[in-house]
PDB file of C-alpha atoms in Angstrom:
ATOM      1  CA  MET A  94    -111.016  16.265  32.335  1.00  0.00           C
ATOM      2  CA  VAL A  95    -109.250  14.671  35.299  1.00  0.00           C
ATOM      3  CA  PHE A  96    -106.164  12.468  34.730  1.00  0.00           C
ATOM      4  CA  SER A  97    -105.108   9.763  37.118  1.00  0.00           C
ATOM      5  CA  LEU A  98    -101.480   9.226  38.084  1.00  0.00           C
ATOM      6  CA  ASP A  99    -101.214   6.248  35.751  1.00  0.00           C
ATOM      7  CA  ASP A 100    -102.604   8.295  32.849  1.00  0.00           C
ATOM      8  CA  ALA A 101    -100.120  11.085  33.540  1.00  0.00           C
ATOM      9  CA  VAL A 102     -97.184   8.683  33.637  1.00  0.00           C
ATOM     10  CA  LEU A 103     -98.360   7.026  30.421  1.00  0.00           C
ATOM     11  CA  LEU A 104     -98.709  10.414  28.702  1.00  0.00           C
ATOM     12  CA  LEU A 105     -95.222  11.443  29.844  1.00  0.00           C
ATOM     13  CA  LEU A 106     -93.659   8.214  28.574  1.00  0.00           C
ATOM     14  CA  THR A 107     -95.464   8.550  25.243  1.00  0.00           C
ATOM     15  CA  THR A 108     -94.211  12.128  24.843  1.00  0.00           C
ATOM     16  CA  LEU A 109     -90.630  11.157  25.689  1.00  0.00           C
ATOM     17  CA  ALA A 110     -90.775   8.241  23.250  1.00  0.00           C
ATOM     18  CA  ALA A 111     -92.044  10.532  20.498  1.00  0.00           C
ATOM     19  CA  CYS A 112     -89.279  13.038  21.172  1.00  0.00           C
ATOM     20  CA  TRP A 113     -86.628  10.283  21.169  1.00  0.00           C
ATOM     21  CA  THR A 114     -87.948   8.886  17.874  1.00  0.00           C
ATOM     22  CA  THR A 115     -87.857  12.353  16.330  1.00  0.00           C
ATOM     23  CA  THR A 116     -84.306  13.083  17.428  1.00  0.00           C
ATOM     24  CA  THR A 117     -82.946   9.673  16.406  1.00  0.00           C
ATOM     25  CA  ALA A 118     -84.629   9.384  13.010  1.00  0.00           C
ATOM     26  CA  PHE A 119     -81.919   8.977  10.387  1.00  0.00           C
ATOM     27  CA  ASP A 120     -82.049   9.444   6.645  1.00  0.00           C
ATOM     28  CA  GLU A 121     -81.843   6.461   4.363  1.00  0.00           C
ATOM     29  CA  LEU A 122     -78.468   6.163   2.695  1.00  0.00           C
ATOM     30  CA  PRO A 123     -78.188   7.125  -0.981  1.00  0.00           C
ATOM     31  CA  LYS A 124     -78.375   4.377  -3.569  1.00  0.00           C
ATOM     32  CA  PHE A 125     -75.048   2.866  -4.465  1.00  0.00           C
ATOM     33  CA  SER A 126     -75.936   2.603  -8.154  1.00  0.00           C
ATOM     34  CA  GLN A 127     -76.339   6.389  -8.287  1.00  0.00           C
ATOM     35  CA  MET A 128     -73.273   7.114  -6.168  1.00  0.00           C
ATOM     36  CA  LYS A 129     -71.114   5.196  -8.646  1.00  0.00           C
ATOM     37  CA  LEU A 130     -72.331   7.479 -11.422  1.00  0.00           C
ATOM     38  CA  LEU A 131     -71.787  10.672  -9.405  1.00  0.00           C
ATOM     39  CA  TYR A 132     -68.479   9.840  -7.724  1.00  0.00           C
ATOM     40  CA  PRO A 133     -65.414  11.599  -9.236  1.00  0.00           C
ATOM     41  CA  GLY A 134     -63.095   8.595  -9.232  1.00  0.00           C
ATOM     42  CA  TYR A 135     -59.303   8.683  -9.185  1.00  0.00           C
ATOM     43  CA  TYR A 136     -57.753   8.898 -12.635  1.00  0.00           C
ATOM     44  CA  LEU A 137     -55.146   6.215 -11.917  1.00  0.00           C
ATOM     45  CA  HIS A 138     -57.814   3.771 -10.754  1.00  0.00           C
ATOM     46  CA  GLY A 139     -60.368   3.864 -13.551  1.00  0.00           C
ATOM     47  CA  GLY A 140     -61.861   7.287 -12.798  1.00  0.00           C
ATOM     48  CA  THR A 141     -61.691  10.513 -14.784  1.00  0.00           C
ATOM     49  CA  PHE A 142     -60.558  13.033 -12.140  1.00  0.00           C
ATOM     50  CA  ARG A 143     -57.002  13.947 -11.258  1.00  0.00           C
ATOM     51  CA  ASP A 144     -56.473  16.131  -8.206  1.00  0.00           C
ATOM     52  CA  LYS A 145     -56.012  19.187 -10.416  1.00  0.00           C
ATOM     53  CA  ASP A 146     -59.322  18.413 -12.145  1.00  0.00           C
ATOM     54  CA  LEU A 147     -60.993  18.378  -8.739  1.00  0.00           C
ATOM     55  CA  TYR A 148     -59.460  21.773  -7.867  1.00  0.00           C
ATOM     56  CA  GLN A 149     -60.751  23.193 -11.126  1.00  0.00           C
ATOM     57  CA  LEU A 150     -64.223  21.824 -10.420  1.00  0.00           C
ATOM     58  CA  LEU A 151     -64.442  23.135  -6.851  1.00  0.00           C
ATOM     59  CA  GLY A 152     -62.604  26.448  -7.251  1.00  0.00           C
ATOM     60  CA  THR A 153     -59.743  28.112  -5.407  1.00  0.00           C
ATOM     61  CA  ASN A 154     -61.135  27.289  -1.959  1.00  0.00           C
ATOM     62  CA  ALA A 155     -60.386  23.624  -2.594  1.00  0.00           C
ATOM     63  CA  SER A 156     -56.668  24.229  -3.054  1.00  0.00           C
ATOM     64  CA  HIS A 157     -56.548  26.271   0.157  1.00  0.00           C
ATOM     65  CA  ALA A 158     -58.288  23.460   2.032  1.00  0.00           C
ATOM     66  CA  LEU A 159     -55.833  20.887   0.713  1.00  0.00           C
ATOM     67  CA  ASP A 160     -52.972  22.871   2.204  1.00  0.00           C
ATOM     68  CA  LYS A 161     -54.246  21.566   5.557  1.00  0.00           C
ATOM     69  CA  VAL A 162     -55.043  17.914   4.824  1.00  0.00           C
ATOM     70  CA  HIS A 163     -53.399  16.870   1.503  1.00  0.00           C
ATOM     71  CA  ASN A 164     -56.200  14.345   0.913  1.00  0.00           C
ATOM     72  CA  THR A 165     -58.902  14.619  -1.738  1.00  0.00           C
ATOM     73  CA  ALA A 166     -60.934  11.588  -0.588  1.00  0.00           C
ATOM     74  CA  PRO A 167     -63.416  13.568   1.584  1.00  0.00           C
ATOM     75  CA  MET A 168     -63.845  16.161  -1.176  1.00  0.00           C
ATOM     76  CA  ARG A 169     -64.646  13.470  -3.733  1.00  0.00           C
ATOM     77  CA  MET A 170     -67.303  11.996  -1.451  1.00  0.00           C
ATOM     78  CA  SER A 171     -68.676  15.498  -0.876  1.00  0.00           C
ATOM     79  CA  VAL A 172     -68.954  15.989  -4.635  1.00  0.00           C
ATOM     80  CA  ALA A 173     -70.926  12.744  -4.986  1.00  0.00           C
ATOM     81  CA  LEU A 174     -73.342  13.653  -2.180  1.00  0.00           C
ATOM     82  CA  ASN A 175     -73.876  17.220  -3.427  1.00  0.00           C
ATOM     83  CA  ARG A 176     -74.439  15.941  -6.960  1.00  0.00           C
ATOM     84  CA  TYR A 177     -77.007  13.530  -5.554  1.00  0.00           C
ATOM     85  CA  ASN A 178     -78.685  16.633  -4.106  1.00  0.00           C
ATOM     86  CA  GLY A 179     -81.872  16.609  -2.057  1.00  0.00           C
ATOM     87  CA  ARG A 180     -81.582  15.398   1.516  1.00  0.00           C
ATOM     88  CA  HIS A 181     -78.196  13.799   0.773  1.00  0.00           C
ATOM     89  CA  ALA A 182     -76.464  17.072  -0.107  1.00  0.00           C
ATOM     90  CA  ILE A 183     -74.158  18.496   2.545  1.00  0.00           C
ATOM     91  CA  GLY A 184     -75.958  21.802   2.207  1.00  0.00           C
ATOM     92  CA  PRO A 185     -74.959  25.471   2.394  1.00  0.00           C
ATOM     93  CA  GLN A 186     -74.179  25.542   6.130  1.00  0.00           C
ATOM     94  CA  PRO A 187     -70.485  25.311   7.169  1.00  0.00           C
ATOM     95  CA  VAL A 188     -69.491  22.108   8.945  1.00  0.00           C
ATOM     96  CA  PHE A 189     -67.815  22.234  12.373  1.00  0.00           C
ATOM     97  CA  LEU A 190     -67.359  18.692  13.681  1.00  0.00           C
ATOM     98  CA  SER A 191     -63.672  18.347  14.532  1.00  0.00           C
ATOM     99  CA  LYS A 192     -61.395  20.232  16.890  1.00  0.00           C
ATOM    100  CA  ARG A 193     -59.697  22.071  14.029  1.00  0.00           C
ATOM    101  CA  GLY A 194     -62.451  24.598  13.467  1.00  0.00           C
ATOM    102  CA  ARG A 195     -64.260  24.733  10.146  1.00  0.00           C
ATOM    103  CA  ASP A 196     -64.145  21.412   8.297  1.00  0.00           C
ATOM    104  CA  SER A 197     -65.690  22.492   4.992  1.00  0.00           C
ATOM    105  CA  PHE A 198     -65.359  25.156   2.333  1.00  0.00           C
ATOM    106  CA  THR A 199     -67.905  26.779   0.050  1.00  0.00           C
ATOM    107  CA  GLY A 200     -67.889  25.670  -3.584  1.00  0.00           C
ATOM    108  CA  PRO A 201     -68.830  27.697  -6.673  1.00  0.00           C
ATOM    109  CA  ASN A 202     -72.417  26.405  -6.438  1.00  0.00           C
ATOM    110  CA  GLY A 203     -72.870  27.604  -2.844  1.00  0.00           C
ATOM    111  CA  GLN A 204     -72.738  24.082  -1.397  1.00  0.00           C
ATOM    112  CA  GLU A 205     -70.316  23.064   1.347  1.00  0.00           C
ATOM    113  CA  TYR A 206     -67.610  20.466   0.691  1.00  0.00           C
ATOM    114  CA  ILE A 207     -66.041  18.608   3.607  1.00  0.00           C
ATOM    115  CA  PHE A 208     -62.263  18.335   3.307  1.00  0.00           C
ATOM    116  CA  SER A 209     -61.544  16.686   6.685  1.00  0.00           C
ATOM    117  CA  ASN A 210     -61.843  12.926   6.990  1.00  0.00           C
ATOM    118  CA  THR A 211     -61.988  13.353  10.771  1.00  0.00           C
ATOM    119  CA  ALA A 212     -65.192  15.360  10.388  1.00  0.00           C
ATOM    120  CA  PHE A 213     -66.741  13.145   7.715  1.00  0.00           C
ATOM    121  CA  GLY A 214     -67.270  10.240  10.114  1.00  0.00           C
ATOM    122  CA  PRO A 215     -69.348  12.245  12.633  1.00  0.00           C
ATOM    123  CA  PHE A 216     -71.228  13.859   9.722  1.00  0.00           C
ATOM    124  CA  MET A 217     -72.208  10.445   8.327  1.00  0.00           C
ATOM    125  CA  ALA A 218     -73.139   9.109  11.776  1.00  0.00           C
ATOM    126  CA  SER A 219     -75.345  12.107  12.595  1.00  0.00           C
ATOM    127  CA  LYS A 220     -77.099  11.876   9.232  1.00  0.00           C
ATOM    128  CA  TYR A 221     -77.344   8.138   8.551  1.00  0.00           C
ATOM    129  CA  GLY A 222     -76.733   6.496  11.923  1.00  0.00           C
ATOM    130  CA  ASP A 223     -73.837   4.587  13.402  1.00  0.00           C
ATOM    131  CA  PRO A 224     -71.749   2.475  11.017  1.00  0.00           C
ATOM    132  CA  VAL A 225     -70.568  -1.094  11.340  1.00  0.00           C
ATOM    133  CA  ALA A 226     -66.996  -0.843  12.622  1.00  0.00           C
ATOM    134  CA  VAL A 227     -64.223  -3.439  12.499  1.00  0.00           C
ATOM    135  CA  LYS A 228     -60.580  -3.481  13.491  1.00  0.00           C
ATOM    136  CA  PRO A 229     -58.001  -4.055  10.745  1.00  0.00           C
ATOM    137  CA  ASP A 230     -56.029  -7.269  10.557  1.00  0.00           C
ATOM    138  CA  LYS A 231     -52.447  -6.159  11.150  1.00  0.00           C
ATOM    139  CA  ARG A 232     -50.876  -9.447  10.088  1.00  0.00           C
ATOM    140  CA  HIS A 233     -53.103  -9.914   7.052  1.00  0.00           C
ATOM    141  CA  PRO A 234     -54.315  -6.490   5.872  1.00  0.00           C
ATOM    142  CA  GLU A 235     -55.880  -8.075   2.792  1.00  0.00           C
ATOM    143  CA  LEU A 236     -58.471  -9.641   5.141  1.00  0.00           C
ATOM    144  CA  THR A 237     -59.505  -6.342   6.734  1.00  0.00           C
ATOM    145  CA  MET A 238     -62.515  -5.883   4.436  1.00  0.00           C
ATOM    146  CA  GLU A 239     -63.565  -9.539   4.558  1.00  0.00           C
ATOM    147  CA  ALA A 240     -66.541  -8.662   6.789  1.00  0.00           C
ATOM    148  CA  PHE A 241     -67.922  -6.453   3.997  1.00  0.00           C
ATOM    149  CA  THR A 242     -67.363  -8.832   1.094  1.00  0.00           C
ATOM    150  CA  GLY A 243     -70.603  -9.186  -0.840  1.00  0.00           C
ATOM    151  CA  LYS A 244     -71.866  -5.743   0.201  1.00  0.00           C
ATOM    152  CA  GLN A 245     -71.953  -2.237  -1.251  1.00  0.00           C
ATOM    153  CA  GLY A 246     -71.737   1.014   0.650  1.00  0.00           C
ATOM    154  CA  ILE A 247     -69.741   3.978   1.898  1.00  0.00           C
ATOM    155  CA  VAL A 248     -66.570   3.175   3.814  1.00  0.00           C
ATOM    156  CA  ARG A 249     -64.376   5.296   6.042  1.00  0.00           C
ATOM    157  CA  LEU A 250     -60.923   4.208   7.140  1.00  0.00           C
ATOM    158  CA  VAL A 251     -59.630   5.827  10.319  1.00  0.00           C
ATOM    159  CA  SER A 252     -55.874   6.213  10.637  1.00  0.00           C
ATOM    160  CA  TYR A 253     -53.639   7.728  13.271  1.00  0.00           C
ATOM    161  CA  ARG A 254     -50.237   9.018  12.264  1.00  0.00           C
ATOM    162  CA  ARG A 255     -47.829  11.169  14.245  1.00  0.00           C
ATOM    163  CA  LYS A 256     -50.469  11.838  16.900  1.00  0.00           C
ATOM    164  CA  HIS A 257     -52.851  13.214  14.252  1.00  0.00           C
ATOM    165  CA  PRO A 258     -56.079  11.414  13.250  1.00  0.00           C
ATOM    166  CA  SER A 259     -56.751  11.102   9.544  1.00  0.00           C
ATOM    167  CA  GLY A 260     -58.070   8.508   7.098  1.00  0.00           C
ATOM    168  CA  HIS A 261     -59.894   8.020   3.828  1.00  0.00           C
ATOM    169  CA  MET A 262     -63.432   7.969   2.425  1.00  0.00           C
ATOM    170  CA  GLY A 263     -64.563   5.830  -0.481  1.00  0.00           C
ATOM    171  CA  LEU A 264     -67.111   3.516  -2.064  1.00  0.00           C
ATOM    172  CA  TRP A 265     -66.895  -0.205  -1.372  1.00  0.00           C
ATOM    173  CA  ASP A 266     -68.159  -2.299  -4.300  1.00  0.00           C
ATOM    174  CA  CYS A 267     -68.630  -5.926  -3.190  1.00  0.00           C
ATOM    175  CA  ASP A 268     -64.957  -6.892  -2.998  1.00  0.00           C
ATOM    176  CA  HIS A 269     -62.954  -3.808  -3.958  1.00  0.00           C
ATOM    177  CA  PHE A 270     -62.757  -0.044  -3.648  1.00  0.00           C
ATOM    178  CA  PHE A 271     -64.552   1.686  -6.499  1.00  0.00           C
ATOM    179  CA  GLN A 272     -62.176   3.813  -8.617  1.00  0.00           C
ATOM    180  CA  SER A 273     -59.645   4.297  -5.821  1.00  0.00           C
ATOM    181  CA  ARG A 274     -56.672   2.443  -4.428  1.00  0.00           C
ATOM    182  CA  ASP A 275     -56.862  -0.163  -1.676  1.00  0.00           C
ATOM    183  CA  TRP A 276     -56.353   1.900   1.468  1.00  0.00           C
ATOM    184  CA  THR A 277     -56.389  -1.127   3.781  1.00  0.00           C
ATOM    185  CA  MET A 278     -52.682  -1.637   3.057  1.00  0.00           C
ATOM    186  CA  ASP A 279     -51.943   1.494   5.111  1.00  0.00           C
ATOM    187  CA  THR A 280     -50.205   0.339   8.295  1.00  0.00           C
ATOM    188  CA  HIS A 281     -51.569   3.269  10.314  1.00  0.00           C
ATOM    189  CA  ILE A 282     -55.253   2.282  10.024  1.00  0.00           C
ATOM    190  CA  ILE A 283     -56.892   1.634  13.390  1.00  0.00           C
ATOM    191  CA  ALA A 284     -60.558   1.139  12.376  1.00  0.00           C
ATOM    192  CA  VAL A 285     -62.875   0.702   9.387  1.00  0.00           C
ATOM    193  CA  GLU A 286     -66.418   2.119   9.372  1.00  0.00           C
ATOM    194  CA  PHE A 287     -69.025   0.929   6.888  1.00  0.00           C
ATOM    195  CA  TRP A 288     -72.486   2.210   5.932  1.00  0.00           C
ATOM    196  CA  GLU A 289     -74.333  -0.286   3.728  1.00  0.00           C
ATOM    197  CA  THR A 290     -76.542   1.276   1.056  1.00  0.00           C
ATOM    198  CA  PRO A 291     -80.200   0.200   0.664  1.00  0.00           C
ATOM    199  CA  ASP A 292     -79.701  -1.193  -2.851  1.00  0.00           C
ATOM    200  CA  SER A 293     -76.605  -3.195  -1.904  1.00  0.00           C
ATOM    201  CA  TYR A 294     -76.363  -6.193  -4.234  1.00  0.00           C
ATOM    202  CA  CYS A 295     -73.480  -8.362  -5.379  1.00  0.00           C
ATOM    203  CA  ARG A 296     -73.758 -11.260  -7.765  1.00  0.00           C
ATOM    204  CA  PRO A 297     -73.119 -14.563  -5.989  1.00  0.00           C
ATOM    205  CA  THR A 298     -69.921 -16.272  -7.013  1.00  0.00           C
ATOM    206  CA  ASN A 299     -69.863 -20.009  -7.724  1.00  0.00           C
ATOM    207  CA  THR A 300     -67.169 -21.408  -5.474  1.00  0.00           C
ATOM    208  CA  GLU A 301     -67.807 -25.053  -6.405  1.00  0.00           C
ATOM    209  CA  THR A 302     -65.415 -26.390  -9.042  1.00  0.00           C
ATOM    210  CA  PRO A 303     -66.532 -29.318 -11.216  1.00  0.00           C
ATOM    211  CA  PRO A 304     -64.504 -32.512 -10.834  1.00  0.00           C
ATOM    212  CA  LYS A 305     -61.797 -33.085 -13.385  1.00  0.00           C
ATOM    213  CA  PRO A 306     -62.464 -35.891 -15.914  1.00  0.00           C
ATOM    214  CA  TYR A 307     -59.391 -37.877 -14.938  1.00  0.00           C
ATOM    215  CA  LEU A 308     -60.539 -37.906 -11.310  1.00  0.00           C
ATOM    216  CA  GLN A 309     -63.929 -39.490 -12.059  1.00  0.00           C
ATOM    217  CA  LYS A 310     -64.454 -43.121 -11.091  1.00  0.00           C
ATOM    218  CA  VAL A 311     -64.343 -45.736 -13.877  1.00  0.00           C
ATOM    219  CA  ASN A 312     -66.187 -49.067 -13.581  1.00  0.00           C
ATOM    220  CA  SER A 313     -65.993 -52.314 -15.577  1.00  0.00           C
ATOM    221  CA  ASN A 314     -68.922 -51.366 -17.838  1.00  0.00           C
ATOM    222  CA  ASP A 315     -66.937 -48.433 -19.169  1.00  0.00           C
ATOM    223  CA  PHE A 316     -64.133 -50.757 -20.269  1.00  0.00           C
ATOM    224  CA  GLU A 317     -66.647 -53.041 -22.052  1.00  0.00           C
ATOM    225  CA  ILE A 318     -68.134 -50.086 -23.930  1.00  0.00           C
ATOM    226  CA  VAL A 319     -64.686 -48.935 -25.019  1.00  0.00           C
ATOM    227  CA  ALA A 320     -63.716 -52.429 -26.182  1.00  0.00           C
ATOM    228  CA  ARG A 321     -66.952 -52.806 -28.193  1.00  0.00           C
ATOM    229  CA  HIS A 322     -66.416 -49.400 -29.748  1.00  0.00           C
ATOM    230  CA  ASN A 323     -62.887 -50.325 -30.814  1.00  0.00           C
ATOM    231  CA  MET A 324     -64.175 -53.484 -32.504  1.00  0.00           C
ATOM    232  CA  GLU A 325     -66.832 -51.573 -34.466  1.00  0.00           C
ATOM    233  CA  THR A 326     -64.551 -48.749 -35.532  1.00  0.00           C
ATOM    234  CA  PRO A 327     -62.854 -49.407 -38.891  1.00  0.00           C
ATOM    235  CA  ASN A 328     -59.093 -49.469 -39.028  1.00  0.00           C
ATOM    236  CA  LEU A 329     -58.099 -46.154 -40.537  1.00  0.00           C
ATOM    237  CA  HIS A 330     -54.438 -47.138 -40.820  1.00  0.00           C
ATOM    238  CA  PRO A 331     -54.290 -50.691 -42.261  1.00  0.00           C
ATOM    239  CA  LYS A 332     -51.030 -52.560 -42.664  1.00  0.00           C
ATOM    240  CA  PRO A 333     -49.529 -52.676 -46.192  1.00  0.00           C
ATOM    241  CA  ILE A 334     -50.714 -55.665 -48.354  1.00  0.00           C
ATOM    242  CA  THR A 335     -48.055 -58.205 -49.279  1.00  0.00           C
ATOM    243  CA  LYS A 336     -47.598 -59.687 -52.768  1.00  0.00           C
ATOM    244  CA  SER A 337     -49.056 -63.075 -51.792  1.00  0.00           C
ATOM    245  CA  GLN A 338     -52.159 -61.353 -50.336  1.00  0.00           C
ATOM    246  CA  ARG A 339     -52.597 -59.344 -53.542  1.00  0.00           C
ATOM    247  CA  ILE A 340     -52.531 -62.554 -55.686  1.00  0.00           C
ATOM    248  CA  ALA A 341     -54.997 -64.270 -53.341  1.00  0.00           C
ATOM    249  CA  ASN A 342     -57.364 -61.279 -53.575  1.00  0.00           C
ATOM    250  CA  LYS A 343     -57.251 -61.425 -57.413  1.00  0.00           C
ATOM    251  CA  LEU A 344     -58.097 -65.140 -57.449  1.00  0.00           C
ATOM    252  CA  LYS A 345     -60.936 -64.547 -55.001  1.00  0.00           C
ATOM    253  CA  PHE A 346     -62.294 -61.730 -57.160  1.00  0.00           C
ATOM    254  CA  ARG A 347     -62.187 -63.918 -60.324  1.00  0.00           C
ATOM    255  CA  HIS A 348     -63.979 -66.739 -58.522  1.00  0.00           C
ATOM    256  CA  GLN A 349     -66.733 -64.380 -57.341  1.00  0.00           C
ATOM    257  CA  ARG A 350     -67.146 -62.949 -60.844  1.00  0.00           C
ATOM    258  CA  ARG A 351     -67.413 -66.416 -62.451  1.00  0.00           C
ATOM    259  CA  SER A 352     -69.998 -67.491 -59.884  1.00  0.00           C
ATOM    260  CA  ASN A 353     -72.273 -64.675 -61.103  1.00  0.00           C
ATOM    261  CA  VAL A 354     -71.944 -65.643 -64.833  1.00  0.00           C
ATOM    262  CA  PRO A 355     -73.524 -68.766 -66.491  1.00  0.00           C
ATOM    263  CA  GLU A 356     -71.061 -71.569 -67.295  1.00  0.00           C
ATOM    264  CA  THR A 357     -71.845 -71.290 -71.032  1.00  0.00           C
ATOM    265  CA  LEU A 358     -70.366 -67.817 -71.081  1.00  0.00           C
ATOM    266  CA  TRP A 359     -67.120 -68.716 -69.328  1.00  0.00           C
ATOM    267  CA  ILE A 360     -63.987 -67.899 -71.236  1.00  0.00           C
ATOM    268  CA  GLN A 361     -61.786 -70.973 -71.356  1.00  0.00           C
TER     269      GLN A 361
END
């Protein structure tokens, strides 16, 4: 079979496109509903794991790793991903993604656990694709996560302190960090990276407030209805009857009684 130049160019472009698609195919992120169940949350923020509980779960290698970073956030995210298992597990191969050498340690189950937040960002990007990144609001840090309000996913906060990069990893649940403190208040944060999960869902909040009754408009018909109602409503607190009114009522009662009796039966 003889190929023309156009056919050869078309075949080459098709092959390159197939290779590019293969190398850039990313895994779908884990479901947020499952990550919430698997994440070992901070004890002081609604979770059940203190740092010492995490060391006990992951073995002695965890305590040695913490001597370098003093931050359990990447380990907690590693636990959630390894518990998820399958293609989301970090796996048994050591992780080398930062300039510090090995960024993970081997747990009792043979799986690797990343302890470096600096390495966790590149790991997530290589596995799930590039995140949505925003710069923090220095004047109003409470507005830093406003771009992700109404979404669920995995968040990474990048900080830079004393010429050393660091940060935090956590789960973002619509409008707050799930079972961890609000790390956006850290003044050393320089960027926020966000990976939205496929099952991201937040209940819509009703921002419209009903008008207060005393602010509603009142027309003349309303006054007429109120006046008619007051006339039909009996007086529940009548004024006391005077002596002259009592005598008049007795005479009226006697007259009505006599009018119902024949004159022959009247008592003179």
